[in-house]
Amino acid sequence: MPILDKPLEKVMCFEFLEQYDVYQLAGISQHLNHKQSADFNFQSNQKLTSERYKSEIVGCFKNASDILGGLHKTPESKVRTIAYDVLSLSDMRFSTTKDTRLIIYIFTKIVTNSPIQHLPEIPPSTITDISSMLNYLINAFISSQIQVEKKRELINAIIEEYYSSSEAFKFNWLDDKNDDQAAWVIDYFPKISAVKSIVAKVPNVMNINESHTKVVPAIFHSLGISNAEKKLLMMNFKRAWSQKKYREKTTRENKKTLNIVVDETVSIQLHQLSKQFDMPINQVITLMTNQFASKSEELMRSIEEDKKNKATQFSKLL
């Protein structure tokens, strides 16, 4: 009996699907089944997810015998052709990173700049954890209808921008063990004008279950502004935090800020004393004031005694 007279599933072998990773299988299944979305679930077991996509691919060939488009085509050759136009695990290497800043960064860039078509239907504002972000990104990249080379270029460009900005702007002054700083940053940072537009589109990004030392740098690096503008923003950001710490310290230590005007000669002398004794000017002034105050009673007694002597001398003249 000729081979073409046998049932279709009898002449097909699908072991070749083992060579494809889960992201490739998701893209192949989406293409064959004409789905709007790959329906990828990052939280699910990857092996089970791969088996699901394989089943969908096999089912597509079994249910549509005309899908091969010619006697000389096989499922393997058909899938191989499709595989050229889908993303692989190596293309989406960000999905295996331990750097949560990078994931938040890519999510923010994709949602706020919309560089790809057919974003997932789930509202970005409802996403509150890293796994959901990854799920969103993977489905966005797999399901996008732009050419696969454009996708690769986009992913590479976004990642390169992230590392470039991370190298230029460090956030080692943020402390994930400082609860006071965390509360201040979460309140202050979204109010910065360049950040407001991002927070408006992804309002939960500041409240996801990650430290402010991860979220804030990720959003900062994703800002669509020049490095010069970023530098100024960073300076103002750090200055605002320093001022807050200073205000709290002076309040805690019962200190007051004084705005005084002194002669230029006095200013020079104060700076010289500060350098000579290796202490800040305010401490020099404090020590000098304490020394003067400690002698003030003696000085006042001397003044009073001098007054009395003058009064006595004046009385003798009368």
Short mmCIF file of N, CA and C in Angstrom, two decimals, residues 180 244-255:
data_model
loop_
_atom_site.label_atom_id
_atom_site.label_comp_id
_atom_site.label_asym_id
_atom_site.label_seq_id
_atom_site.Cartn_x
_atom_site.Cartn_y
_atom_site.Cartn_z
N ASP A 180 13.68 53.99 56.94
CA ASP A 180 13.36 55.41 56.80
C ASP A 180 13.65 55.89 55.38
N LYS A 244 17.50 65.85 54.01
CA LYS A 244 16.54 65.24 54.93
C LYS A 244 17.28 64.64 56.13
N LYS A 245 18.37 63.93 55.87
CA LYS A 245 19.14 63.34 56.97
C LYS A 245 19.69 64.43 57.90
N TYR A 246 20.15 65.52 57.31
CA TYR A 246 20.72 66.62 58.10
C TYR A 246 19.64 67.25 58.99
N ARG A 247 18.46 67.48 58.41
CA ARG A 247 17.37 68.08 59.19
C ARG A 247 16.99 67.18 60.37
N GLU A 248 16.92 65.87 60.10
CA GLU A 248 16.56 64.94 61.16
C GLU A 248 17.64 64.89 62.24
N LYS A 249 18.89 64.95 61.81
CA LYS A 249 19.99 64.90 62.77
C LYS A 249 20.00 66.13 63.67
N THR A 250 19.83 67.31 63.07
CA THR A 250 19.84 68.54 63.86
C THR A 250 18.67 68.57 64.82
N THR A 251 17.52 68.05 64.39
CA THR A 251 16.35 68.00 65.27
C THR A 251 16.60 67.03 66.42
N ARG A 252 17.17 65.87 66.09
CA ARG A 252 17.44 64.85 67.10
C ARG A 252 18.48 65.33 68.11
N GLU A 253 19.46 66.07 67.67
CA GLU A 253 20.54 66.54 68.55
C GLU A 253 20.25 67.93 69.11
N ASN A 254 19.02 68.38 68.90
CA ASN A 254 18.59 69.70 69.42
C ASN A 254 19.49 70.82 68.91
N LYS A 255 19.77 70.79 67.61
CA LYS A 255 20.62 71.80 67.00
C LYS A 255 19.77 72.72 66.11
#
